[in-house]
Every structure is written in structure tokens, then in C-alpha cells.
Short mmCIF file of C-alpha atoms in Angstrom, two decimals:
data_model
loop_
_atom_site.label_atom_id
_atom_site.label_comp_id
_atom_site.label_asym_id
_atom_site.label_seq_id
_atom_site.Cartn_x
_atom_site.Cartn_y
_atom_site.Cartn_z
CA UNK A 11 0.33 -0.05 -0.02
CA UNK A 12 2.81 2.30 0.66
CA UNK A 13 3.40 3.23 -2.99
CA UNK A 14 -0.04 3.81 -3.72
CA UNK A 15 -2.48 7.10 -4.90
CA UNK A 16 -6.03 6.08 -4.53
CA UNK A 17 -7.10 9.29 -6.57
CA UNK A 18 -5.08 8.16 -9.04
CA UNK A 19 -6.25 4.38 -8.74
CA UNK A 20 -9.72 4.89 -8.85
CA UNK A 21 -8.70 8.25 -11.50
CA UNK A 22 -10.35 11.34 -10.26
CA UNK A 23 -8.63 14.13 -8.46
CA UNK A 24 -8.45 14.84 -4.87
CA UNK A 25 -11.08 17.50 -4.81
CA UNK A 26 -13.70 14.85 -6.92
CA UNK A 27 -17.10 14.59 -4.58
CA UNK A 28 -18.71 11.58 -3.28
CA UNK A 29 -20.77 11.06 -6.46
CA UNK A 30 -17.87 11.61 -8.43
CA UNK A 31 -15.92 9.13 -6.19
CA UNK A 32 -18.61 6.71 -6.52
CA UNK A 33 -19.59 7.03 -10.39
CA UNK A 34 -15.69 6.24 -10.83
CA UNK A 35 -15.65 3.21 -8.49
CA UNK A 36 -18.51 1.51 -10.57
CA UNK A 37 -17.16 1.42 -13.63
CA UNK A 38 -13.84 0.13 -12.52
CA UNK A 39 -15.61 -2.48 -10.51
CA UNK A 40 -18.28 -3.57 -13.66
CA UNK A 41 -15.10 -3.82 -15.71
CA UNK A 42 -12.77 -5.09 -13.17
CA UNK A 43 -15.23 -7.21 -11.35
CA UNK A 44 -14.02 -11.62 -11.68
CA UNK A 45 -17.81 -12.33 -12.97
CA UNK A 46 -17.24 -9.63 -15.86
CA UNK A 47 -13.95 -9.68 -16.20
CA UNK A 48 -12.03 -10.69 -19.80
CA UNK A 49 -8.26 -12.58 -19.81
CA UNK A 50 -6.83 -12.67 -16.96
CA UNK A 51 -8.47 -13.79 -13.84
CA UNK A 52 -5.01 -12.74 -11.47
CA UNK A 53 -4.21 -9.51 -13.06
CA UNK A 54 -8.18 -8.66 -12.87
CA UNK A 55 -9.16 -9.80 -8.72
CA UNK A 56 -5.73 -7.69 -8.03
CA UNK A 57 -7.07 -4.50 -10.11
CA UNK A 58 -10.40 -4.91 -8.10
CA UNK A 59 -8.30 -5.45 -4.96
CA UNK A 60 -6.66 -2.07 -5.61
CA UNK A 61 -9.71 -0.46 -6.86
CA UNK A 62 -12.02 -0.91 -3.95
CA UNK A 63 -8.93 -0.68 -1.51
CA UNK A 64 -9.44 2.86 -2.67
CA UNK A 65 -13.15 3.43 -2.75
CA UNK A 66 -13.66 1.86 0.75
CA UNK A 67 -10.87 4.86 2.14
CA UNK A 68 -12.21 7.84 -0.60
CA UNK A 69 -15.74 6.98 0.39
CA UNK A 70 -15.89 7.27 4.24
CA UNK A 71 -15.57 10.96 5.28
CA UNK A 72 -13.15 10.38 7.89
CA UNK A 73 -10.44 7.71 6.56
CA UNK A 74 -10.66 10.17 3.69
CA UNK A 75 -10.37 13.32 5.69
CA UNK A 76 -6.77 11.46 7.32
CA UNK A 77 -5.25 9.84 3.94
CA UNK A 78 -5.41 13.52 2.69
CA UNK A 79 -4.04 14.79 5.91
CA UNK A 80 -1.00 11.89 6.74
CA UNK A 81 -0.58 10.60 3.05
CA UNK A 82 -0.30 7.15 1.85
CA UNK A 83 2.50 6.04 4.50
CA UNK A 84 0.88 8.24 7.05
CA UNK A 85 -2.37 6.70 6.24
CA UNK A 86 -1.14 3.05 6.03
CA UNK A 87 0.82 3.72 10.35
CA UNK A 88 -2.57 4.33 11.11
CA UNK A 89 -4.56 2.40 9.02
CA UNK A 90 -5.37 -1.75 9.35
CA UNK A 91 -6.43 -3.17 6.37
CA UNK A 92 -9.21 -4.41 8.99
CA UNK A 93 -9.86 -0.50 9.52
CA UNK A 94 -9.74 0.67 5.86
CA UNK A 95 -12.70 -1.98 5.22
CA UNK A 96 -14.55 -1.85 8.86
CA UNK A 97 -18.08 -0.52 7.67
CA UNK A 98 -17.72 -1.21 4.12
CA UNK A 99 -20.51 -3.66 2.83
CA UNK A 100 -19.73 -5.42 0.41
CA UNK A 101 -22.60 -6.91 -0.12
CA UNK A 102 -24.81 -3.62 0.02
CA UNK A 103 -22.56 -2.43 -3.14
CA UNK A 104 -22.55 -5.60 -5.87
CA UNK A 105 -26.29 -5.32 -5.43
CA UNK A 106 -26.38 -1.62 -5.58
CA UNK A 107 -24.63 -1.54 -8.62
CA UNK A 108 -26.41 -4.14 -10.63
CA UNK A 109 -24.42 -7.54 -9.00
CA UNK A 110 -27.05 -10.67 -8.24
CA UNK A 111 -24.96 -11.08 -4.98
CA UNK A 112 -22.32 -10.57 -2.96
CA UNK A 113 -20.91 -14.38 -3.52
CA UNK A 114 -21.08 -15.84 -7.09
CA UNK A 115 -20.63 -20.09 -6.76
CA UNK A 116 -21.19 -20.77 -10.21
CA UNK A 117 -17.79 -22.96 -11.14
CA UNK A 118 -15.46 -21.33 -13.18
CA UNK A 119 -15.69 -22.26 -17.43
CA UNK A 120 -18.88 -24.23 -15.84
CA UNK A 121 -21.75 -22.20 -15.40
CA UNK A 122 -21.32 -18.35 -15.02
CA UNK A 123 -18.92 -16.60 -12.91
CA UNK A 124 -15.76 -18.16 -10.63
CA UNK A 125 -16.62 -18.71 -7.27
CA UNK A 126 -15.73 -14.51 -5.22
CA UNK A 127 -16.23 -13.30 -1.23
CA UNK A 128 -15.65 -9.77 -0.26
CA UNK A 129 -13.76 -11.01 3.60
CA UNK A 130 -11.71 -8.10 5.88
CA UNK A 131 -8.55 -9.10 6.15
CA UNK A 132 -6.11 -11.26 4.18
CA UNK A 133 -6.65 -12.54 1.00
CA UNK A 134 -10.42 -10.93 0.57
CA UNK A 135 -10.89 -12.98 -2.51
CA UNK A 136 -11.40 -16.77 -3.02
CA UNK A 137 -11.73 -18.78 -5.40
CA UNK A 138 -13.03 -22.19 -5.82
CA UNK A 139 -11.12 -24.71 -9.10
CA UNK A 140 -8.29 -22.93 -7.21
CA UNK A 141 -6.54 -22.48 -4.05
CA UNK A 142 -5.39 -19.22 -2.70
CA UNK A 143 -2.75 -18.25 0.28
CA UNK A 144 -4.46 -16.53 2.47
CA UNK A 145 -2.65 -13.99 4.61
CA UNK A 146 -1.82 -14.75 8.57
CA UNK A 147 -3.46 -12.05 10.93
CA UNK A 148 -2.15 -8.86 12.16
CA UNK A 149 -1.14 -8.56 15.51
CA UNK A 150 -1.34 -4.62 17.77
CA UNK A 151 1.30 -4.48 20.45
CA UNK A 152 0.85 -1.15 22.76
CA UNK A 153 3.65 0.25 23.93
CA UNK A 154 4.12 3.23 26.68
CA UNK A 155 5.77 6.39 25.62
CA UNK A 156 6.74 8.96 27.79
CA UNK A 157 6.44 13.05 26.78
CA UNK A 158 9.71 13.36 26.19
CA UNK A 159 10.46 10.02 23.98
CA UNK A 160 7.29 11.37 21.65
CA UNK A 161 9.63 14.47 21.36
CA UNK A 162 12.18 13.03 20.65
CA UNK A 163 11.68 9.07 19.05
CA UNK A 164 13.54 6.59 20.88
CA UNK A 165 14.38 2.99 20.12
CA UNK A 166 12.64 0.23 22.31
CA UNK A 167 12.62 -3.92 22.16
CA UNK A 168 9.07 -5.54 22.22
CA UNK A 169 8.55 -9.30 23.82
CA UNK A 170 6.58 -11.24 21.87
CA UNK A 171 4.74 -14.32 22.70
CA UNK A 172 2.52 -15.57 20.92
CA UNK A 173 1.08 -19.32 20.26
CA UNK A 174 3.65 -20.87 22.54
CA UNK A 175 6.31 -18.62 20.63
CA UNK A 176 8.96 -15.94 21.57
CA UNK A 177 10.30 -13.46 20.12
CA UNK A 178 12.17 -9.79 20.48
CA UNK A 179 11.53 -7.04 17.98
CA UNK A 180 14.05 -3.58 17.82
CA UNK A 181 11.31 -1.43 17.28
CA UNK A 182 12.51 2.76 16.09
CA UNK A 183 9.51 5.16 17.51
CA UNK A 184 9.16 8.20 15.36
CA UNK A 185 9.16 11.32 16.37
CA UNK A 186 5.63 12.56 17.22
CA UNK A 187 3.85 8.98 18.11
CA UNK A 188 0.56 10.34 20.60
CA UNK A 189 -1.78 7.67 22.35
CA UNK A 190 -3.27 5.47 19.02
CA UNK A 191 -0.82 6.61 16.32
CA UNK A 192 0.70 3.51 14.52
CA UNK A 193 3.80 2.06 12.55
CA UNK A 194 3.76 -1.09 10.96
CA UNK A 195 5.92 -4.26 10.57
CA UNK A 196 5.09 -6.07 7.84
CA UNK A 197 5.41 -9.90 8.57
CA UNK A 198 5.95 -9.84 12.28
CA UNK A 199 2.00 -10.75 12.33
CA UNK A 200 1.08 -14.20 12.55
CA UNK A 201 1.72 -17.00 10.14
CA UNK A 202 -0.25 -18.13 7.62
CA UNK A 203 -2.38 -21.14 8.63
CA UNK A 204 -1.88 -22.00 4.84
CA UNK A 205 1.49 -21.09 3.51
CA UNK A 206 0.68 -17.14 2.92
CA UNK A 207 2.83 -14.14 4.00
CA UNK A 208 2.50 -13.79 7.51
CA UNK A 209 0.30 -11.21 9.53
CA UNK A 210 2.04 -7.58 10.08
CA UNK A 211 2.48 -6.33 13.92
CA UNK A 212 1.11 -2.97 14.22
CA UNK A 213 2.82 -0.99 17.17
CA UNK A 214 0.32 0.83 18.62
CA UNK A 215 1.75 4.03 21.25
CA UNK A 216 0.07 4.85 25.07
CA UNK A 217 1.16 7.99 26.28
CA UNK A 218 1.97 7.70 30.08
CA UNK A 219 0.84 11.01 32.02
CA UNK A 220 3.46 13.22 32.92
CA UNK A 221 4.30 15.04 36.64
CA UNK A 222 5.31 18.03 34.76
CA UNK A 223 4.16 19.22 31.60
CA UNK A 224 -0.03 18.52 30.35
CA UNK A 225 -0.27 17.80 26.49
CA UNK A 226 -3.51 18.59 24.55
CA UNK A 227 -2.68 17.48 20.73
CA UNK A 228 0.86 18.77 19.87
CA UNK A 229 0.56 21.86 22.54
CA UNK A 230 2.00 21.27 25.94
CA UNK A 231 1.05 23.09 28.91
CA UNK A 232 3.24 23.77 32.15
CA UNK A 233 2.33 26.07 35.13
CA UNK A 234 4.72 28.41 36.39
CA UNK A 235 3.83 30.23 40.14
CA UNK A 236 5.29 33.86 40.39
CA UNK A 237 4.24 36.19 43.09
CA UNK A 238 1.83 38.50 42.87
CA UNK A 239 3.44 41.45 42.70
CA UNK A 240 5.66 40.22 39.77
CA UNK A 241 2.32 39.65 37.71
CA UNK A 242 0.82 43.19 39.04
CA UNK A 243 4.65 44.68 37.47
CA UNK A 244 6.01 42.39 34.94
CA UNK A 245 8.70 40.20 35.19
CA UNK A 246 10.61 37.78 32.93
CA UNK A 247 10.75 33.94 33.59
CA UNK A 248 12.60 30.97 32.68
CA UNK A 249 9.99 28.63 32.43
CA UNK A 250 10.61 24.65 31.57
CA UNK A 251 10.67 22.97 28.67
CA UNK A 252 10.63 19.52 27.95
CA UNK A 253 14.10 18.38 26.77
CA UNK A 254 14.48 19.87 30.66
CA UNK A 255 15.75 23.03 29.58
CA UNK A 256 14.60 26.53 30.67
CA UNK A 257 13.37 29.48 27.94
CA UNK A 258 12.75 33.50 29.20
CA UNK A 259 9.54 34.57 29.19
CA UNK A 260 8.61 37.55 29.48
CA UNK A 261 5.29 38.29 31.79
CA UNK A 262 3.84 41.35 31.26
CA UNK A 263 2.35 43.62 33.89
CA UNK A 264 -0.91 43.46 34.69
CA UNK A 265 -1.34 39.29 34.06
CA UNK A 266 -4.36 37.48 35.71
CA UNK A 267 -4.51 34.89 37.63
CA UNK A 268 -4.35 31.10 35.71
CA UNK A 269 -3.44 33.74 32.11
CA UNK A 270 -1.68 31.26 29.51
CA UNK A 271 1.46 32.71 27.94
CA UNK A 272 2.64 30.99 24.42
CA UNK A 273 5.79 30.18 23.49
CA UNK A 274 5.45 28.77 19.23
CA UNK A 275 7.84 25.95 18.40
CA UNK A 276 8.04 24.21 21.91
CA UNK A 277 5.86 22.03 21.72
CA UNK A 278 5.43 17.89 20.63
CA UNK A 279 5.84 17.40 16.80
CA UNK A 280 3.72 16.16 14.03
CA UNK A 281 3.97 12.58 13.03
CA UNK A 282 5.83 12.19 9.98
CA UNK A 283 5.81 15.19 8.98
CA UNK A 284 7.01 18.97 9.67
CA UNK A 285 4.83 20.74 11.77
CA UNK A 286 5.22 21.95 15.26
CA UNK A 287 3.05 22.49 18.32
CA UNK A 288 3.37 25.57 21.49
CA UNK A 289 4.53 25.47 24.96
CA UNK A 290 1.45 27.35 27.14
CA UNK A 291 2.82 28.38 30.03
CA UNK A 292 -0.22 28.99 33.22
CA UNK A 293 0.49 31.68 35.33
CA UNK A 294 -0.46 30.88 39.29
CA UNK A 295 0.06 34.23 41.43
CA UNK A 296 0.62 33.51 44.77
CA UNK A 297 -0.87 34.13 47.69
CA UNK A 298 1.37 36.17 49.88
CA UNK A 299 0.54 34.99 53.15
CA UNK A 300 0.40 37.03 56.91
CA UNK A 301 1.94 40.35 56.38
CA UNK A 302 3.85 42.47 58.27
CA UNK A 303 2.81 45.93 59.06
CA UNK A 304 5.03 47.51 57.15
CA UNK A 305 3.67 45.88 54.22
CA UNK A 306 0.31 46.52 55.39
CA UNK A 307 1.31 50.12 55.47
CA UNK A 308 2.28 50.13 51.72
CA UNK A 309 -0.27 47.97 50.57
CA UNK A 310 -3.05 51.08 52.36
CA UNK A 311 -0.75 53.43 50.60
CA UNK A 312 -1.25 52.30 47.29
CA UNK A 313 -4.67 51.35 48.31
CA UNK A 314 -5.43 55.05 48.45
CA UNK A 315 -3.37 55.69 45.28
CA UNK A 316 -6.23 53.83 43.97
CA UNK A 317 -4.64 50.75 42.76
#
């Protein structure tokens, strides 16, 4: 799937409306469906798989949005084959396009089409008169990451145990891999039951809460306490950064409690992209507590000036 352009596969522009995409798929489906196609059966099946995958993505508003945003490689990291075809009912589509049913049960060369079925995962096409190797099941492994690991990327060793088989795999986690993001390791899933290719292993991230920084999307948040007099008169503070450093931040005079001040580009990086979030420093004004007699007198003088 890495080199596929779903728009080119269906022959539509990236601005195509949903109805235009549907029309293009119907035309190609009628041409390449194994019960209609003439000539090379393998080539027809491969083409039908390809156009069906493209239509499953582009006909779904959310999947299309993700594909447009992240491109083929980024989309592949987020969606398995099962994800792509989820809620994609081939039976309904076949009937809508004029096919009699979702399964063509006649024997090839003997009385109609070949047996044809569309399943979610593995090889979605089966045939009578010949056998098809099916792909092994995909595996999903959830890996915990700190915010700093999300920001910088990290190498991890994953220990897998399935069906009595133990395996350790080194995984390079890219920058920006927030909770729920996935990367695919081809061929590292379950073996095929009948000699086909192994399934894939999907590494899915889960970000561990940080004791100092909060995160919303690519943006980071941190609290910084200052004196209430500093909030009134203004000051320059040192705000902590995720890499363990500090950055100077000017606090304007008259800053109110809970005000958020923005430091651009000090947030988290976008996975597979060039965008970077911001760091927001939430200013907390500390209560002065019990005041001395002199402090009270000075405050009274300030109060008399209208402060």
C-alpha cells in the first residue's frame, strides 16, 4: 500500500465529490469484477482489490480526511487492512451496482462466474477451482511512551509471545507518536494457516502522564508560579521545557491568575510531518500569606492611590 495513490487508482481528482468517486468506482468495478472481467483472472482480481481499497478509503469521510492529511505512508501507519474495510459492506455495494449477490458460486468455465467473496483481512478474495493462500492475522502491541520519548523518538525492544513462540523485536519509534498512533512492521504478525505471507505487527502508542507537563494534541502545558507583585509589575521568568532546559518568558504587567502565555514551537512534533506544537505557560499568582505591619502600611498607601 506504500506507493498507492487512491485518487489515481480511481482516476479522480483530489477535489472529487463523493458522488464522482462512487461513479468512478462503479465503472471500474463493472470492468474488473472477476465475474465480468475477460482475460487474465489474476490481473483482474488484483485490480479489483486495488480499486475496492481505494473506494473504501475515499468514500469514507473520516478515512479520506486522514489520507489527505497524512498521505499514503502516514495513513498506512494509522490504519490496518481491517480498519480500511470496517463498515464497508460489499454485499450492499454489489447489489447497488447491479450484481446479483455478494457471492458468485458458479464454477469457472462451467456455468457462470467463479466463486467470489470479500472478507475483512487477509486475502479478501477466494475462488473455486483453485486455492488462495491467506495472509496471517495481524497483531497489535501497545507500547508506553513518555512525553519526552514522543518529542525525540526512541528505540524500544518489544517482547512478543504468541502461540508458544517468543520473539524480541527492536522497534524505532518516530517522533510525534501520540496515543493511538500506529506503525507497521510487515511480516511480524501471525503466520498464515496455509503457506501464505505472515500477518503484520502494529505498534500502537500510549503516552504516560507526565508529572510536569500536560499535552493536548501537539501543544504542551506547564504551570509556573510567580509572586502577585510580579504579576502586577511584570517580570521575566524561566519556563521549563520538555528537554530539561529553560527558556526566558516575559510576563506583562497586570497579568491575571491562570493566564496562559504562548511560546511558539516548543511543543511536540507532528508524526511524519514538519509541524510542531507550542508550549503554553499557565501563570499562577502565589498568595502572599500573612503580611508584616510595614507591608500592610505600604498596601494601604497604594490603595489610597486608587490601586
